[in-house]
Amino acid sequence: MARKFYILGKEILPGQSVELSMDVAKLHTHTPVQVPVFVERSLKDGPILLLMAGMHGDEINGMEIIRRVIRKKWNKPISGTIICLPVFNIFGYLNLTRELPDGRDLNRSFPGSKNGSLASQFAYQFMNQIAPNVDIVIDFHTGSAQRSNIAQIRCLLSDPVSMELAQVFNPPFIVHSGYISKSVREALNKMGKKILLFEGGKTNSIDETIVEEGLLGIQRILNHFHMKNFKLEQPENDTIVIKSSKWLRAPQSGVFHAVAKNGQYVEKGEVIGYVSDPYGSSERKIKSNSKGYIICTNEAPLVNKGDAIFHIGSAMNIDKLKASDL
């Protein structure tokens, strides 16, 4: 007999396809603000996977990835249940901003509270109405502002289950990342849920390379849990595991010219960019402060002294991975 499954106050029967709404707030006109949630349950019991994006309203790549999953009907599993939450921060999405109208970052507001700030209320509704009902979560993000991330999964390298799932997803890079206080990742971990955080691209843009990496990763995860049966080619390149990283900052204000590309390996002391004045009278070389891979590049044409311009990660041998390495 199939187990009972409830979400957002509704029982989802085996084989049922449902579009629900998570009521999170009201406008000044008393018009309700609802977050669409798409639920597809197979006739056969299995894992419950949540695909979510739009935690920040200007991070369009993740929303586009999930939109295509729904459009292609990949969210209809042959076993288990797939929940799609394409646009979490509805307010931010409508205004193409990172924050909610209260100025708060939703991903620093978990687990939230019923009568707290608007961001806290969003977080509370999610943690009480959706999170308890899922097993695995993939949360899609981009770099902030003009900073563009190479496609990567962030997880705790010392967590063997998270690492296994990250390797199944098989992004170009897996980046060690601890739990950030009041983030959805920390809150879900405390509930015993497994969550992968996908980063790729920058805000307010759709990057086809990033979208394709996200879609391929979802296919691999669905195959792994026997929720779908995609025919996939063997990946050409091995995933690079980043054990630590640090930012290289602009040595002065001016016009920024990047020479090195996202994903490129660089040596310490290698010239990877320039900062110049707009008049052609001065130009300063930017040299890498460490050897490693560039996992994020600032694509802003103008920078101020101290702005983060390159994120460089140190790789490790995945075969030697152990907690003591972290």
CSV table of C-alpha atoms in Angstrom, one decimal:
chain,number,residue,atom,x,y,z
A,1,MET,CA,0.0,0.0,0.0
A,2,ALA,CA,1.3,3.5,-1.0
A,3,ARG,CA,2.2,5.8,1.9
A,4,LYS,CA,0.2,8.9,2.6
A,5,PHE,CA,1.8,12.1,1.5
A,6,TYR,CA,0.6,15.6,2.4
A,7,ILE,CA,2.0,19.0,1.5
A,8,LEU,CA,0.6,22.5,2.0
A,9,GLY,CA,-2.4,20.9,3.7
A,10,LYS,CA,-3.4,18.7,0.8
A,11,GLU,CA,-3.0,15.0,0.4
A,12,ILE,CA,-1.3,14.0,-2.9
A,13,LEU,CA,-2.4,10.6,-4.1
A,14,PRO,CA,-0.2,8.2,-6.1
A,15,GLY,CA,-0.2,9.2,-9.8
A,16,GLN,CA,-1.5,12.7,-9.0
A,17,SER,CA,-0.3,16.0,-10.6
A,18,VAL,CA,-1.1,19.1,-8.6
A,19,GLU,CA,-0.3,22.8,-8.7
A,20,LEU,CA,-0.5,24.3,-5.2
A,21,SER,CA,0.1,27.7,-3.7
A,22,MET,CA,2.1,28.6,-0.6
A,23,ASP,CA,0.4,31.7,0.9
A,24,VAL,CA,3.1,33.9,2.3
A,25,ALA,CA,1.9,37.5,2.5
A,26,LYS,CA,-0.6,40.1,1.3
A,27,LEU,CA,-0.2,43.3,-0.6
A,28,HIS,CA,-1.3,46.6,0.8
A,29,THR,CA,-4.6,46.0,-1.2
A,30,HIS,CA,-5.2,42.7,0.7
A,31,THR,CA,-4.4,40.8,-2.5
A,32,PRO,CA,-2.7,37.5,-1.4
A,33,VAL,CA,0.8,36.8,-2.5
A,34,GLN,CA,1.1,33.1,-3.4
A,35,VAL,CA,4.2,31.1,-4.3
A,36,PRO,CA,3.4,28.4,-7.0
A,37,VAL,CA,4.5,24.9,-6.1
A,38,PHE,CA,4.2,22.0,-8.6
A,39,VAL,CA,3.9,18.5,-7.3
A,40,GLU,CA,4.2,15.3,-9.4
A,41,ARG,CA,3.7,12.0,-7.6
A,42,SER,CA,4.4,8.6,-9.3
A,43,LEU,CA,2.2,5.6,-8.8
A,44,LYS,CA,5.3,4.0,-7.2
A,45,ASP,CA,6.7,5.2,-3.8
A,46,GLY,CA,10.3,6.6,-3.8
A,47,PRO,CA,12.3,9.6,-2.7
A,48,ILE,CA,10.7,13.0,-2.5
A,49,LEU,CA,13.0,15.5,-4.3
A,50,LEU,CA,12.5,19.3,-4.2
A,51,LEU,CA,14.0,21.5,-6.9
A,52,MET,CA,13.9,25.1,-5.9
A,53,ALA,CA,15.1,28.5,-7.2
A,54,GLY,CA,14.5,32.2,-6.9
A,55,MET,CA,15.6,32.5,-3.2
A,56,HIS,CA,17.0,35.8,-4.5
A,57,GLY,CA,14.7,37.4,-7.0
A,58,ASP,CA,17.4,38.4,-9.5
A,59,GLU,CA,19.0,34.9,-9.9
A,60,ILE,CA,17.3,34.0,-13.1
A,61,ASN,CA,19.4,31.0,-14.2
A,62,GLY,CA,18.0,28.7,-11.6
A,63,MET,CA,14.4,29.7,-12.4
A,64,GLU,CA,15.1,29.0,-16.1
A,65,ILE,CA,16.5,25.5,-15.2
A,66,ILE,CA,13.4,24.5,-13.3
A,67,ARG,CA,11.1,26.1,-15.9
A,68,ARG,CA,12.7,23.8,-18.5
A,69,VAL,CA,12.4,20.8,-16.3
A,70,ILE,CA,8.7,21.4,-16.0
A,71,ARG,CA,8.4,22.3,-19.7
A,72,LYS,CA,10.2,19.0,-20.7
A,73,LYS,CA,8.0,17.1,-18.2
A,74,TRP,CA,11.1,15.8,-16.5
A,75,ASN,CA,9.3,16.4,-13.2
A,76,LYS,CA,6.9,13.5,-13.9
A,77,PRO,CA,8.8,10.6,-12.1
A,78,ILE,CA,8.5,6.9,-12.7
A,79,SER,CA,9.0,6.5,-8.9
A,80,GLY,CA,8.8,8.9,-6.0
A,81,THR,CA,7.7,12.5,-6.0
A,82,ILE,CA,9.2,15.6,-7.6
A,83,ILE,CA,8.3,19.0,-6.2
A,84,CYS,CA,9.3,22.1,-8.2
A,85,LEU,CA,9.4,25.6,-6.6
A,86,PRO,CA,10.7,27.7,-9.5
A,87,VAL,CA,10.3,31.2,-7.9
A,88,PHE,CA,10.5,31.3,-4.1
A,89,ASN,CA,11.1,35.1,-3.6
A,90,ILE,CA,8.1,36.3,-5.6
A,91,PHE,CA,8.6,40.0,-4.5
A,92,GLY,CA,12.2,40.0,-5.5
A,93,TYR,CA,11.4,38.3,-8.8
A,94,LEU,CA,8.8,41.0,-9.7
A,95,ASN,CA,11.3,43.8,-8.9
A,96,LEU,CA,14.4,41.9,-10.2
A,97,THR,CA,16.1,42.5,-6.8
A,98,ARG,CA,17.9,40.1,-4.4
A,99,GLU,CA,16.0,41.1,-1.3
A,100,LEU,CA,12.4,41.2,-0.2
A,101,PRO,CA,10.6,44.6,0.3
A,102,ASP,CA,11.7,44.6,3.9
A,103,GLY,CA,15.3,44.8,2.7
A,104,ARG,CA,16.2,41.4,4.1
A,105,ASP,CA,18.0,38.5,2.5
A,106,LEU,CA,15.6,35.5,2.5
A,107,ASN,CA,18.6,33.2,2.7
A,108,ARG,CA,19.7,34.7,6.0
A,109,SER,CA,16.2,34.4,7.6
A,110,PHE,CA,15.8,30.7,8.3
A,111,PRO,CA,14.1,29.0,10.1
A,112,GLY,CA,12.0,32.1,10.3
A,113,SER,CA,9.0,33.0,12.5
A,114,LYS,CA,5.3,33.3,12.0
A,115,ASN,CA,5.1,36.9,13.1
A,116,GLY,CA,8.6,38.2,12.2
A,117,SER,CA,9.8,40.3,9.3
A,118,LEU,CA,8.4,39.5,5.8
A,119,ALA,CA,11.5,37.5,5.0
A,120,SER,CA,11.2,35.6,8.3
A,121,GLN,CA,7.5,34.8,7.4
A,122,PHE,CA,8.6,33.4,4.0
A,123,ALA,CA,11.1,31.2,5.7
A,124,TYR,CA,8.7,30.1,8.4
A,125,GLN,CA,6.1,29.0,5.8
A,126,PHE,CA,8.6,27.0,3.8
A,127,MET,CA,10.1,25.3,6.9
A,128,ASN,CA,6.7,24.3,8.2
A,129,GLN,CA,4.7,23.5,5.1
A,130,ILE,CA,7.3,22.1,2.6
A,131,ALA,CA,10.6,21.2,4.2
A,132,PRO,CA,9.3,18.5,6.5
A,133,ASN,CA,7.8,16.6,3.5
A,134,VAL,CA,10.9,16.3,1.4
A,135,ASP,CA,14.0,14.0,1.5
A,136,ILE,CA,16.5,15.8,-0.9
A,137,VAL,CA,16.7,19.4,-2.0
A,138,ILE,CA,18.6,21.0,-4.9
A,139,ASP,CA,18.7,24.8,-4.4
A,140,PHE,CA,19.8,26.8,-7.5
A,141,HIS,CA,21.7,30.1,-7.2
A,142,THR,CA,23.9,32.5,-9.2
A,143,GLY,CA,26.7,34.9,-8.2
A,144,SER,CA,25.5,38.2,-6.9
A,145,ALA,CA,25.7,41.5,-8.8
A,146,GLN,CA,28.2,41.3,-11.7
A,147,ARG,CA,30.1,38.3,-10.2
A,148,SER,CA,29.7,35.3,-12.4
A,149,ASN,CA,30.2,31.8,-10.8
A,150,ILE,CA,31.5,28.8,-12.8
A,151,ALA,CA,29.0,26.0,-12.6
A,152,GLN,CA,29.6,24.4,-9.2
A,153,ILE,CA,28.0,22.4,-6.4
A,154,ARG,CA,28.7,23.7,-2.8
A,155,CYS,CA,28.6,21.2,0.0
A,156,LEU,CA,30.4,20.0,3.1
A,157,LEU,CA,33.2,17.8,1.8
A,158,SER,CA,33.4,15.8,5.1
A,159,ASP,CA,29.7,14.7,4.7
A,160,PRO,CA,29.9,11.5,2.7
A,161,VAL,CA,26.3,11.5,1.6
A,162,SER,CA,26.4,15.1,0.4
A,163,MET,CA,29.7,14.4,-1.4
A,164,GLU,CA,28.2,11.3,-3.1
A,165,LEU,CA,25.2,13.3,-4.3
A,166,ALA,CA,27.5,16.1,-5.5
A,167,GLN,CA,29.6,13.6,-7.5
A,168,VAL,CA,26.4,12.1,-9.0
A,169,PHE,CA,25.4,15.7,-10.1
A,170,ASN,CA,28.9,15.9,-11.6
A,171,PRO,CA,29.3,19.6,-12.1
A,172,PRO,CA,32.6,21.0,-13.3
A,173,PHE,CA,33.5,22.0,-9.7
A,174,ILE,CA,32.6,20.9,-6.2
A,175,VAL,CA,33.4,23.6,-3.7
A,176,HIS,CA,33.7,23.0,0.0
A,177,SER,CA,31.3,25.2,1.9
A,178,GLY,CA,30.4,25.3,5.5
A,179,TYR,CA,26.9,26.0,6.8
A,180,ILE,CA,26.1,29.7,6.9
A,181,SER,CA,24.0,30.8,9.9
A,182,LYS,CA,20.3,31.3,9.2
A,183,SER,CA,20.6,29.9,5.6
A,184,VAL,CA,18.1,27.5,4.2
A,185,ARG,CA,21.0,25.0,3.8
A,186,GLU,CA,21.8,25.1,7.5
A,187,ALA,CA,18.1,24.9,8.5
A,188,LEU,CA,17.5,21.9,6.3
A,189,ASN,CA,20.7,20.2,7.6
A,190,LYS,CA,19.4,20.5,11.1
A,191,MET,CA,16.2,18.8,10.0
A,192,GLY,CA,18.2,15.9,8.7
A,193,LYS,CA,17.6,16.7,5.0
A,194,LYS,CA,20.2,16.5,2.3
A,195,ILE,CA,20.7,19.6,0.2
A,196,LEU,CA,22.9,20.5,-2.7
A,197,LEU,CA,23.5,24.1,-3.5
A,198,PHE,CA,24.1,24.8,-7.2
A,199,GLU,CA,25.8,28.0,-8.2
A,200,GLY,CA,26.3,29.2,-11.7
A,201,GLY,CA,26.3,32.5,-13.7
A,202,LYS,CA,25.4,35.9,-12.5
A,203,THR,CA,22.2,37.9,-11.7
A,204,ASN,CA,19.6,39.1,-14.2
A,205,SER,CA,20.8,37.0,-17.1
A,206,ILE,CA,20.4,33.5,-18.6
A,207,ASP,CA,23.6,31.7,-19.4
A,208,GLU,CA,23.0,28.7,-21.6
A,209,THR,CA,26.1,26.9,-20.5
A,210,ILE,CA,25.0,27.2,-16.9
A,211,VAL,CA,21.5,26.1,-17.6
A,212,GLU,CA,22.7,23.1,-19.5
A,213,GLU,CA,25.0,22.1,-16.6
A,214,GLY,CA,22.1,22.4,-14.2
A,215,LEU,CA,19.8,20.3,-16.4
A,216,LEU,CA,22.4,17.6,-16.9
A,217,GLY,CA,23.0,17.4,-13.1
A,218,ILE,CA,19.2,17.0,-12.5
A,219,GLN,CA,19.1,14.2,-15.0
A,220,ARG,CA,21.9,12.4,-13.3
A,221,ILE,CA,20.3,12.8,-9.9
A,222,LEU,CA,17.0,11.5,-11.2
A,223,ASN,CA,18.7,8.5,-12.8
A,224,HIS,CA,20.6,7.8,-9.5
A,225,PHE,CA,17.4,7.6,-7.5
A,226,HIS,CA,15.5,5.7,-10.3
A,227,MET,CA,13.0,8.5,-10.6
A,228,LYS,CA,13.6,8.7,-14.4
A,229,ASN,CA,15.6,6.8,-16.9
A,230,PHE,CA,17.6,9.2,-19.1
A,231,LYS,CA,20.1,8.0,-21.6
A,232,LEU,CA,23.2,10.1,-20.8
A,233,GLU,CA,26.7,10.1,-22.3
A,234,GLN,CA,29.7,9.5,-20.0
A,235,PRO,CA,31.1,12.9,-18.8
A,236,GLU,CA,34.2,13.9,-20.7
A,237,ASN,CA,36.0,15.6,-17.8
A,238,ASP,CA,36.3,14.8,-14.1
A,239,THR,CA,34.9,17.1,-11.5
A,240,ILE,CA,37.5,19.3,-9.8
A,241,VAL,CA,37.1,19.4,-6.0
A,242,ILE,CA,38.0,22.8,-4.3
A,243,LYS,CA,39.0,22.4,-0.7
A,244,SER,CA,39.5,26.2,0.0
A,245,SER,CA,39.3,29.5,-1.8
A,246,LYS,CA,40.0,33.1,-1.4
A,247,TRP,CA,39.1,36.4,-3.2
A,248,LEU,CA,41.6,38.5,-5.1
A,249,ARG,CA,40.6,42.2,-4.8
A,250,ALA,CA,41.1,45.2,-7.0
A,251,PRO,CA,44.4,47.0,-6.1
A,252,GLN,CA,42.9,50.3,-7.2
A,253,SER,CA,39.7,51.8,-8.7
A,254,GLY,CA,39.3,52.0,-12.5
A,255,VAL,CA,38.4,50.1,-15.6
A,256,PHE,CA,38.7,46.4,-15.1
A,257,HIS,CA,39.9,44.1,-17.8
A,258,ALA,CA,39.9,40.3,-17.1
A,259,VAL,CA,42.5,38.2,-19.0
A,260,ALA,CA,41.9,34.9,-17.3
A,261,LYS,CA,38.6,33.1,-17.8
A,262,ASN,CA,36.2,31.4,-15.4
A,263,GLY,CA,37.3,27.8,-14.7
A,264,GLN,CA,40.9,28.5,-15.8
A,265,TYR,CA,43.9,27.2,-13.8
A,266,VAL,CA,46.3,29.9,-12.9
A,267,GLU,CA,49.7,30.0,-11.2
A,268,LYS,CA,50.7,32.3,-8.3
A,269,GLY,CA,52.1,35.5,-9.8
A,270,GLU,CA,50.4,35.0,-13.2
A,271,VAL,CA,48.9,38.2,-14.7
A,272,ILE,CA,45.2,37.5,-14.9
A,273,GLY,CA,43.8,41.0,-15.5
A,274,TYR,CA,44.4,44.8,-15.5
A,275,VAL,CA,42.9,47.9,-13.9
A,276,SER,CA,43.4,51.1,-15.7
A,277,ASP,CA,42.2,54.7,-15.6
A,278,PRO,CA,39.8,55.9,-18.3
A,279,TYR,CA,42.3,58.3,-19.8
A,280,GLY,CA,45.0,55.9,-21.0
A,281,SER,CA,47.7,57.2,-18.7
A,282,SER,CA,48.0,54.3,-16.3
A,283,GLU,CA,47.5,50.6,-16.2
A,284,ARG,CA,48.1,48.2,-13.3
A,285,LYS,CA,48.6,44.5,-13.6
A,286,ILE,CA,46.6,42.1,-11.4
A,287,LYS,CA,48.6,39.0,-10.5
A,288,SER,CA,47.1,35.9,-9.0
A,289,ASN,CA,47.8,35.6,-5.2
A,290,SER,CA,47.7,31.8,-5.3
A,291,LYS,CA,47.7,28.9,-7.7
A,292,GLY,CA,44.4,27.3,-8.4
A,293,TYR,CA,41.2,27.5,-10.4
A,294,ILE,CA,39.1,30.6,-11.0
A,295,ILE,CA,35.6,29.8,-9.8
A,296,CYS,CA,34.1,33.3,-10.0
A,297,THR,CA,35.0,36.4,-12.0
A,298,ASN,CA,33.7,39.9,-11.6
A,299,GLU,CA,32.3,41.0,-15.0
A,300,ALA,CA,31.7,44.7,-14.0
A,301,PRO,CA,33.6,47.0,-16.3
A,302,LEU,CA,34.3,49.5,-13.5
A,303,VAL,CA,35.6,48.5,-10.1
A,304,ASN,CA,36.5,50.3,-6.9
A,305,LYS,CA,39.7,49.6,-4.9
A,306,GLY,CA,39.0,46.5,-2.7
A,307,ASP,CA,36.2,45.1,-4.9
A,308,ALA,CA,36.2,41.3,-5.2
A,309,ILE,CA,37.3,40.5,-8.8
A,310,PHE,CA,38.6,36.9,-8.9
A,311,HIS,CA,37.7,33.9,-6.6
A,312,ILE,CA,40.5,31.4,-6.8
A,313,GLY,CA,40.1,27.9,-5.4
A,314,SER,CA,42.7,25.3,-4.4
A,315,ALA,CA,42.0,21.9,-5.7
A,316,MET,CA,42.5,18.5,-3.9
A,317,ASN,CA,42.8,14.9,-5.0
A,318,ILE,CA,39.3,13.5,-4.6
A,319,ASP,CA,40.8,10.0,-4.0
A,320,LYS,CA,42.5,11.3,-0.8
A,321,LEU,CA,39.5,13.2,0.5
A,322,LYS,CA,39.0,12.8,4.2
A,323,ALA,CA,37.7,15.0,7.1
A,324,SER,CA,41.2,15.8,8.3
A,325,ASP,CA,41.9,17.6,5.0
A,326,LEU,CA,39.3,20.3,5.7
